[in-house]
Amino acid sequence: MFFVDTIEVSGLGNRSYLAGGERTAVAVDPPRDVDQVIAAAAGRGVRIAYVVETHVHNDYVTGGLELARVTGAAYLVPAGARVSFERVPVHDGDRAEVDTDAGLAVRALATPGHTPHHTSYVLEENGTAVAVFTGGSLLIGSVGRPDLVEPRLTEHLARAQHASAHRLAAELPDETAVLPTHGFGSFCSSSQAEGSDTTIGKEKASNEALTRDVDTFVADLLASLDDIPAYYTHMGPANAAGPTPVDLTPPAVADADEIAARLAAGEWVVDLRNRVAYAEGHVAGSFNFEAEGQLATYLAWLIPWGKPVTLLAESPEQLAAAQRELVRVGIDRPAAAATGGPARWVREGEVPASFPRGTFADLAGRIADVVVLDVRRSSERAGGFVEGSVHIPVHALHRRLDEVPDGEVWVHCAGGMRAAVAASLLDAAGRDVVAVDDSFDAAGKAGLTVRTP
């Protein structure tokens, strides 16, 4: 008998896995905060004998090196990956016995495409494939994007993705479970698909990498590639160098004077509360990145890399959860933090700042008198946009604030979270802003003219 436990890293849209028998196990693509992997192993009563990486990751800092160090496990990394630490180099066809008593082993299967060195791992029980850890190769209804390594390699890697998907389909039984790392909201996926589990057989019937010829597949894949989060450029080098252990102890406590001083120094002060509470009252100059949203992805995408950040949270629990998310993308230690609410974060004699929220129906009544700012990605806007709206994706807004026309700005996204981030940036810049907290599907129903390019 064997088990496969899934470790969700939902904020980044990824999954890690722990698989094994009664005594020993293998950890696949672990997140940087390795304590949850260790807890999963402890819950199963197994020793982690191997830690394996499918590739040098571009979207998060791995915990593989630290997990191997703490547990004494062998650290398996594709041989083609250029890294600066000791590891067991893995070649195509290599096998590792995970749990001999259970007849469990993992077999390396070269699947280049997401990266040149990408390797999948087939979990075998008594020589029969039962699951395959596909990392950023074959995903649920999609494949990992091929444009994260080097622009000149993108088309070559796209063709390699097609070939790798076909290799997996040809060499593995239809009932083999496909267990990818990316594809659950990760920007490492070339597209997003529905569903949470799949098999080789299901992918043969539905995945375009397996149903289309290579030229059509590559052309469509390259045409569909979306924006790349800016922080990705720092992840690969950090993983190749060997990430340091994390420190999740509480940051130094900042009082109102220190918060004001950090803002005056040009540092980022990030309010983690939900967007409704933030709009109603916040520290002037702070930015709103909701803790329950895609905090790590969007904060790491927008913040100038290495700039000190102070976190404002409604509770110690919210602060601790945010720290955990941020270390996964290399934002290791907040400069300071405070909990509570804006009444405690502003200096004596000052009052919290605020701005109004609205719906698309509200906007319809003001459309002739205001600036409408669309902060969705270009791929989203291609599906329809409010006539006359200005388009600046949220991840570019902090560098392009001077492009927003004069006047009251009504800012929207697809659902409200990114609009709140954008509204906070505009509010901090002294603009009159209204955050549209509504689904874009409501725009046309509210009477607004929605155009397509």
Coordinates of C-alpha atoms in Angstrom, one line a residue:
M1 CA 0.0 0.0 0.0
F2 CA 1.1 3.6 -0.6
F3 CA -0.2 7.1 0.1
V4 CA 0.1 10.4 -1.7
D5 CA -0.6 13.5 0.4
T6 CA -1.1 16.8 -1.3
I7 CA 0.2 20.0 0.4
E8 CA -1.6 23.0 -1.0
V9 CA 0.2 26.2 -1.5
S10 CA -3.0 28.0 -2.6
G11 CA -1.7 31.6 -2.5
L12 CA 0.8 30.7 -5.3
G13 CA -1.5 28.3 -7.1
N14 CA 0.9 25.3 -6.5
R15 CA 0.9 21.9 -4.9
S16 CA 3.7 19.9 -3.3
Y17 CA 3.4 16.2 -2.5
L18 CA 4.5 13.6 0.1
A19 CA 4.3 10.0 -1.1
G20 CA 5.4 6.8 0.5
G21 CA 4.6 3.5 2.3
E22 CA 4.5 2.6 6.0
R23 CA 8.1 3.6 6.8
T24 CA 9.6 6.0 4.3
A25 CA 8.5 8.7 1.8
V26 CA 9.5 11.1 -0.9
A27 CA 8.7 14.8 -0.8
V28 CA 8.2 16.5 -4.2
D29 CA 8.8 20.2 -4.9
P30 CA 8.4 21.3 -1.3
P31 CA 7.6 25.0 -0.4
R32 CA 10.1 27.0 1.5
D33 CA 8.2 26.7 4.8
V34 CA 9.1 23.0 5.2
D35 CA 7.5 22.6 8.6
Q36 CA 4.1 21.6 7.0
V37 CA 5.9 18.9 5.0
I38 CA 7.6 17.6 8.2
A39 CA 4.2 17.7 10.0
A40 CA 2.6 15.6 7.2
A41 CA 5.4 13.0 7.5
A42 CA 5.0 12.9 11.3
G43 CA 1.3 12.4 10.9
R44 CA 2.0 9.4 8.7
G45 CA 4.7 8.1 10.9
V46 CA 7.2 8.0 8.0
R47 CA 10.8 9.2 7.5
I48 CA 11.5 11.4 4.5
A49 CA 14.1 9.5 2.6
Y50 CA 14.2 11.6 -0.6
V51 CA 13.4 15.1 -1.6
V52 CA 13.0 15.6 -5.3
E53 CA 12.8 18.7 -7.5
T54 CA 11.2 18.6 -10.9
H55 CA 13.0 21.7 -11.9
V56 CA 14.7 24.9 -10.6
H57 CA 11.5 26.9 -9.9
N58 CA 10.8 30.3 -11.3
D59 CA 7.7 31.2 -9.2
Y60 CA 8.7 30.4 -5.6
V61 CA 11.7 29.8 -3.4
T62 CA 12.1 26.1 -2.8
G63 CA 12.3 24.4 0.6
G64 CA 14.0 21.4 -0.9
L65 CA 17.6 22.1 0.3
E66 CA 16.5 22.9 3.8
L67 CA 14.1 19.9 4.0
A68 CA 16.9 17.6 2.9
R69 CA 19.2 19.1 5.5
V70 CA 16.8 18.9 8.4
T71 CA 15.6 15.3 7.6
G72 CA 18.9 13.8 6.3
A73 CA 17.1 12.9 3.0
A74 CA 18.9 12.6 -0.3
Y75 CA 18.3 15.7 -2.4
L76 CA 17.5 14.8 -6.0
V77 CA 17.8 17.6 -8.6
P78 CA 17.9 17.2 -12.4
A79 CA 21.5 16.9 -13.6
G80 CA 21.1 19.6 -16.2
A81 CA 20.2 22.2 -13.6
R82 CA 23.1 24.5 -12.7
V83 CA 23.1 24.8 -8.9
S84 CA 25.7 25.9 -6.4
F85 CA 25.1 23.2 -3.7
E86 CA 25.7 19.5 -3.2
R87 CA 22.9 17.3 -4.5
V88 CA 22.2 14.0 -6.2
P89 CA 22.1 14.7 -9.9
V90 CA 19.2 13.0 -11.6
H91 CA 19.3 11.6 -15.2
D92 CA 16.6 10.2 -17.4
G93 CA 15.7 6.7 -16.2
D94 CA 17.3 6.9 -12.8
R95 CA 15.4 5.1 -10.0
A96 CA 15.2 5.6 -6.3
E97 CA 13.7 3.0 -3.9
V98 CA 11.3 5.0 -1.7
D99 CA 10.0 2.2 0.5
T100 CA 11.3 -1.3 -0.3
D101 CA 8.8 -3.1 1.9
A102 CA 5.9 -1.4 0.0
G103 CA 7.6 -1.9 -3.4
L104 CA 7.6 1.8 -4.0
A105 CA 10.1 3.6 -6.2
V106 CA 10.3 6.8 -8.2
R107 CA 11.7 6.8 -11.8
A108 CA 13.0 10.0 -13.4
L109 CA 11.6 10.8 -16.8
A110 CA 13.1 13.7 -18.7
T111 CA 10.3 16.1 -19.7
P112 CA 11.9 19.4 -20.9
G113 CA 9.7 22.3 -21.9
H114 CA 8.9 24.3 -18.9
T115 CA 12.7 24.5 -18.4
P116 CA 15.4 22.7 -20.4
H117 CA 16.2 20.4 -17.5
H118 CA 12.7 19.6 -16.3
T119 CA 12.2 16.1 -15.0
S120 CA 9.0 14.3 -14.0
Y121 CA 9.0 11.4 -11.5
V122 CA 6.9 8.3 -12.0
L123 CA 5.8 6.7 -8.7
E124 CA 5.9 2.9 -9.2
E125 CA 4.4 0.2 -7.0
N126 CA 6.0 -3.1 -7.7
G127 CA 7.1 -1.9 -11.0
T128 CA 3.7 -0.5 -12.1
A129 CA 3.2 3.2 -12.6
V130 CA 0.5 4.5 -10.3
A131 CA 1.2 8.3 -10.4
V132 CA 3.5 10.8 -12.0
F133 CA 4.7 14.0 -10.5
T134 CA 4.7 16.3 -13.5
G135 CA 5.9 19.6 -12.0
G136 CA 5.5 22.1 -14.7
S137 CA 5.2 19.7 -17.6
L138 CA 1.8 18.1 -18.2
L139 CA -0.8 20.0 -16.1
I140 CA -4.5 19.6 -15.8
G141 CA -5.8 20.6 -19.2
S142 CA -2.6 22.6 -20.0
V143 CA 1.2 22.7 -19.8
G144 CA 3.7 24.8 -17.9
R145 CA 4.6 28.0 -19.8
P146 CA 7.8 27.8 -21.8
D147 CA 8.8 31.5 -21.7
L148 CA 10.4 31.8 -18.2
V149 CA 14.0 30.9 -19.0
E150 CA 15.2 32.9 -22.0
P151 CA 13.2 34.5 -24.8
R152 CA 15.3 32.9 -27.5
L153 CA 14.4 29.5 -26.2
T154 CA 10.7 30.0 -25.9
E155 CA 9.6 28.4 -29.2
H156 CA 12.1 25.5 -28.8
L157 CA 10.8 24.9 -25.3
A158 CA 7.2 25.1 -26.4
R159 CA 7.9 22.3 -28.9
A160 CA 9.7 20.4 -26.2
Q161 CA 6.5 20.7 -24.0
H162 CA 4.5 19.0 -26.8
A163 CA 7.0 16.2 -27.1
S164 CA 7.3 15.7 -23.4
A165 CA 3.5 15.5 -23.0
H166 CA 3.4 12.9 -25.8
R167 CA 6.2 10.9 -24.1
L168 CA 4.2 10.8 -20.8
A169 CA 1.1 9.7 -22.6
A170 CA 2.9 7.0 -24.6
E171 CA 4.9 5.5 -21.7
L172 CA 2.4 5.6 -18.9
P173 CA -0.9 3.7 -18.4
D174 CA -4.1 5.7 -18.9
E175 CA -5.0 5.2 -15.2
T176 CA -1.8 6.8 -14.0
A177 CA -2.7 9.8 -11.8
V178 CA -1.2 13.1 -13.0
L179 CA 0.1 15.2 -10.1
P180 CA 1.4 18.5 -11.2
T181 CA 3.0 21.2 -9.1
H182 CA 1.6 24.2 -11.1
G183 CA -1.8 24.9 -12.6
F184 CA -4.1 25.8 -9.7
G185 CA -3.8 29.6 -10.2
S186 CA -0.1 29.7 -10.7
F187 CA 1.3 32.1 -13.4
C188 CA 3.7 29.2 -14.3
S189 CA 0.7 27.6 -16.1
S190 CA 0.2 28.6 -19.7
S191 CA -3.5 28.6 -19.1
Q192 CA -5.9 27.9 -16.3
A193 CA -8.1 24.8 -16.4
E194 CA -11.0 23.5 -14.3
G195 CA -10.7 20.5 -12.1
S196 CA -8.4 19.3 -9.3
D197 CA -7.4 15.8 -10.4
T198 CA -6.7 14.0 -13.6
T199 CA -5.1 11.0 -15.2
I200 CA -3.0 10.3 -18.3
G201 CA -6.2 8.9 -20.0
K202 CA -8.2 12.1 -19.2
E203 CA -5.4 14.3 -20.5
K204 CA -5.2 12.3 -23.7
A205 CA -8.8 13.1 -24.4
S206 CA -8.7 16.8 -23.5
N207 CA -5.3 18.4 -23.2
E208 CA -4.4 20.4 -26.3
A209 CA -0.8 19.3 -26.0
L210 CA -2.1 15.8 -26.8
T211 CA -4.9 16.5 -29.2
R212 CA -3.3 19.0 -31.5
D213 CA -0.4 18.7 -33.9
V214 CA 2.8 20.4 -32.8
D215 CA 2.7 23.4 -35.1
T216 CA -0.9 24.3 -34.1
F217 CA -0.2 23.7 -30.5
V218 CA 2.9 25.8 -30.4
A219 CA 1.3 28.7 -32.3
D220 CA -1.7 28.8 -30.0
L221 CA 0.5 28.4 -26.9
L222 CA 2.8 31.3 -27.8
A223 CA -0.2 33.5 -28.6
S224 CA -1.8 32.8 -25.3
L225 CA 1.1 33.6 -23.0
D226 CA 0.2 36.2 -20.3
D227 CA 2.3 38.7 -18.3
I228 CA 5.1 37.3 -16.2
P229 CA 5.2 38.4 -12.5
A230 CA 8.3 40.7 -12.1
Y231 CA 9.6 38.8 -9.0
Y232 CA 10.1 35.6 -11.1
T233 CA 13.4 37.0 -12.2
H234 CA 14.7 36.6 -8.7
M235 CA 13.4 33.1 -7.9
G236 CA 15.5 31.0 -10.3
P237 CA 18.8 32.5 -9.1
A238 CA 17.8 32.1 -5.4
N239 CA 17.0 28.5 -6.0
A240 CA 20.1 27.8 -7.9
A241 CA 22.3 29.4 -5.2
G242 CA 20.6 27.4 -2.4
P243 CA 17.9 29.2 -0.3
T244 CA 18.7 30.0 3.3
P245 CA 16.4 28.7 6.2
V246 CA 13.4 30.9 7.0
D247 CA 12.8 32.9 10.1
L248 CA 9.1 33.1 10.9
T249 CA 9.5 34.8 14.3
P250 CA 7.3 37.9 14.8
P251 CA 8.9 41.2 13.4
A252 CA 9.7 44.2 15.5
V253 CA 6.6 46.1 16.6
A254 CA 6.2 49.5 15.0
D255 CA 4.2 52.3 16.8
A256 CA 2.5 55.1 15.0
D257 CA 5.6 57.3 14.9
E258 CA 7.7 54.6 13.3
I259 CA 5.0 53.8 10.8
A260 CA 5.0 57.5 9.8
A261 CA 8.8 57.6 9.7
R262 CA 9.0 54.6 7.4
L263 CA 6.4 56.1 5.0
A264 CA 8.4 59.4 5.0
A265 CA 11.5 57.4 4.1
G266 CA 9.8 56.0 1.1
E267 CA 9.4 52.5 2.4
W268 CA 6.3 50.4 1.8
V269 CA 3.7 50.0 4.5
V270 CA 1.2 47.3 3.6
D271 CA -2.2 46.9 5.2
L272 CA -3.3 43.3 5.1
R273 CA -6.9 43.8 6.1
N274 CA -9.8 43.2 3.8
R275 CA -10.5 45.9 1.2
V276 CA -13.8 47.0 2.8
A277 CA -12.1 47.7 6.1
Y278 CA -9.2 49.4 4.4
A279 CA -11.4 51.7 2.3
E280 CA -13.3 52.8 5.5
G281 CA -10.1 53.8 7.3
H282 CA -6.3 53.4 6.8
V283 CA -3.0 55.0 7.3
A284 CA -2.5 57.6 4.6
G285 CA 0.2 56.4 2.2
S286 CA -0.2 52.7 3.0
F287 CA -1.1 50.1 0.4
N288 CA -3.8 47.5 0.6
F289 CA -2.9 43.9 -0.2
E290 CA -5.5 41.6 1.3
A291 CA -4.1 38.7 3.3
E292 CA -6.8 36.5 2.0
G293 CA -6.1 37.4 -1.7
Q294 CA -3.0 36.5 -3.7
L295 CA -0.9 38.4 -1.3
A296 CA 2.5 36.9 -2.2
T297 CA 2.0 37.0 -5.9
Y298 CA 0.9 40.6 -6.2
L299 CA 3.0 42.2 -3.4
A300 CA 6.1 40.5 -4.8
W301 CA 5.1 41.5 -8.3
L302 CA 4.7 45.2 -7.4
I303 CA 7.2 46.1 -4.7
P304 CA 10.6 47.3 -5.8
W305 CA 12.8 44.3 -5.0
G306 CA 14.5 44.5 -1.7
K307 CA 12.6 47.6 -0.5
P308 CA 11.7 47.3 3.2
V309 CA 8.1 46.5 4.0
T310 CA 6.1 47.1 7.2
L311 CA 3.0 44.9 7.6
L312 CA -0.2 46.1 9.3
A313 CA -2.5 43.3 10.3
E314 CA -5.8 43.0 12.2
S315 CA -4.4 40.2 14.4
P316 CA -1.2 38.3 15.2
E317 CA -2.6 35.3 13.3
Q318 CA -3.1 37.3 10.1
L319 CA 0.4 38.7 10.4
A320 CA 1.9 35.2 10.9
A321 CA 0.1 33.8 7.9
A322 CA 1.2 36.7 5.8
Q323 CA 4.8 36.2 6.8
R324 CA 4.6 32.5 5.9
E325 CA 3.2 33.4 2.4
L326 CA 5.9 36.1 1.8
V327 CA 8.9 33.9 2.6
R328 CA 7.8 31.6 -0.2
V329 CA 8.6 34.3 -2.7
G330 CA 11.7 35.6 -1.0
I331 CA 10.3 38.5 1.1
D332 CA 12.0 37.1 4.1
R333 CA 11.7 39.5 7.0
P334 CA 9.3 42.5 7.4
A335 CA 11.2 45.6 8.6
A336 CA 8.5 46.0 11.3
A337 CA 4.8 45.2 11.9
A338 CA 1.8 46.3 13.9
T339 CA -1.6 44.7 14.7
G340 CA -4.9 46.2 15.6
G341 CA -6.4 48.9 13.4
P342 CA -5.9 52.4 12.0
A343 CA -6.8 54.1 15.3
R344 CA -3.6 52.6 16.7
W345 CA -1.5 53.2 13.6
V346 CA -2.0 56.9 13.1
R347 CA -0.3 59.6 15.3
E348 CA -2.1 61.6 17.9
G349 CA -4.1 64.3 16.3
E350 CA -4.3 62.6 12.9
V351 CA -7.3 60.7 11.5
P352 CA -7.3 57.7 9.2
A353 CA -7.7 58.3 5.5
S354 CA -10.5 56.7 3.5
F355 CA -12.1 56.5 0.1
P356 CA -15.5 55.4 -1.3
R357 CA -16.4 52.1 -2.9
G358 CA -19.0 51.5 -5.6
T359 CA -20.5 49.1 -8.1
F360 CA -20.7 49.2 -11.9
A361 CA -24.3 50.4 -11.4
D362 CA -23.0 53.3 -9.5
L363 CA -20.4 54.0 -12.2
A364 CA -23.1 53.9 -14.9
G365 CA -24.6 57.0 -13.3
R366 CA -21.3 58.9 -13.3
I367 CA -19.6 57.6 -16.4
A368 CA -19.6 60.9 -18.2
D369 CA -17.9 62.8 -15.4
V370 CA -15.1 60.5 -14.2
V371 CA -12.0 58.6 -15.4
V372 CA -12.5 54.8 -15.6
L373 CA -9.3 52.8 -15.0
D374 CA -9.2 49.2 -15.9
V375 CA -6.3 47.4 -14.1
R376 CA -6.9 43.9 -15.5
R377 CA -4.3 42.1 -17.6
S378 CA -4.3 42.6 -21.3
S379 CA -5.6 39.0 -21.9
E380 CA -8.6 39.8 -19.7
R381 CA -9.3 43.1 -21.4
A382 CA -9.3 41.4 -24.8
G383 CA -12.6 39.7 -23.7
G384 CA -14.3 43.1 -23.3
F385 CA -13.8 46.5 -21.7
V386 CA -15.8 49.5 -20.7
E387 CA -15.9 52.0 -23.5
G388 CA -13.7 54.9 -22.9
S389 CA -11.8 53.3 -20.1
V390 CA -8.0 53.7 -19.6
H391 CA -6.0 50.5 -19.3
I392 CA -3.0 50.1 -17.0
P393 CA -2.6 46.6 -15.5
V394 CA -2.3 46.8 -11.7
H395 CA 1.3 45.4 -11.8
A396 CA 2.4 48.3 -13.8
L397 CA 0.3 51.1 -12.2
H398 CA 2.9 52.1 -9.5
R399 CA 5.3 53.0 -12.3
R400 CA 2.7 54.7 -14.5
L401 CA 0.6 56.8 -12.1
D402 CA 1.4 59.9 -14.2
E403 CA -0.5 58.3 -17.1
V404 CA -3.8 58.3 -15.3
P405 CA -5.8 61.3 -16.5
D406 CA -6.8 64.1 -14.2
G407 CA -10.1 63.8 -12.4
E408 CA -11.9 61.4 -10.1
V409 CA -10.8 57.9 -10.9
W410 CA -13.1 54.9 -10.7
V411 CA -10.9 51.8 -10.8
H412 CA -12.0 48.3 -11.5
C413 CA -10.6 44.8 -12.2
A414 CA -12.5 41.5 -12.6
G415 CA -13.8 41.1 -9.1
G416 CA -12.5 43.8 -6.7
M417 CA -9.3 42.6 -5.1
R418 CA -6.9 44.2 -7.7
A419 CA -9.0 47.3 -7.9
A420 CA -8.5 47.7 -4.1
V421 CA -4.7 47.5 -4.6
A422 CA -4.9 50.0 -7.4
A423 CA -7.2 52.3 -5.4
S424 CA -4.7 52.3 -2.5
L425 CA -1.8 53.2 -4.9
L426 CA -3.9 56.1 -6.3
D427 CA -5.0 57.2 -2.9
A428 CA -1.4 57.3 -1.6
A429 CA -0.5 59.4 -4.6
G430 CA -3.2 62.0 -3.6
R431 CA -5.8 61.1 -6.2
D432 CA -9.6 61.1 -5.7
V433 CA -10.5 57.5 -6.2
V434 CA -13.5 55.2 -6.0
A435 CA -12.8 51.4 -5.8
V436 CA -15.3 49.5 -7.9
D437 CA -15.9 46.4 -5.8
D438 CA -18.0 44.4 -8.3
S439 CA -17.8 41.6 -10.8
F440 CA -17.0 42.7 -14.3
D441 CA -19.9 40.6 -15.5
A442 CA -22.1 43.3 -14.0
A443 CA -20.8 46.1 -16.2
G444 CA -22.9 45.4 -19.2
K445 CA -26.0 44.6 -17.1
A446 CA -25.6 48.0 -15.4
G447 CA -26.0 49.8 -18.7
L448 CA -22.3 50.5 -19.4
T449 CA -21.1 50.0 -23.0
V450 CA -18.8 47.0 -23.1
R451 CA -16.6 46.8 -26.2
T452 CA -14.2 44.2 -27.5
P453 CA -10.9 45.0 -29.4

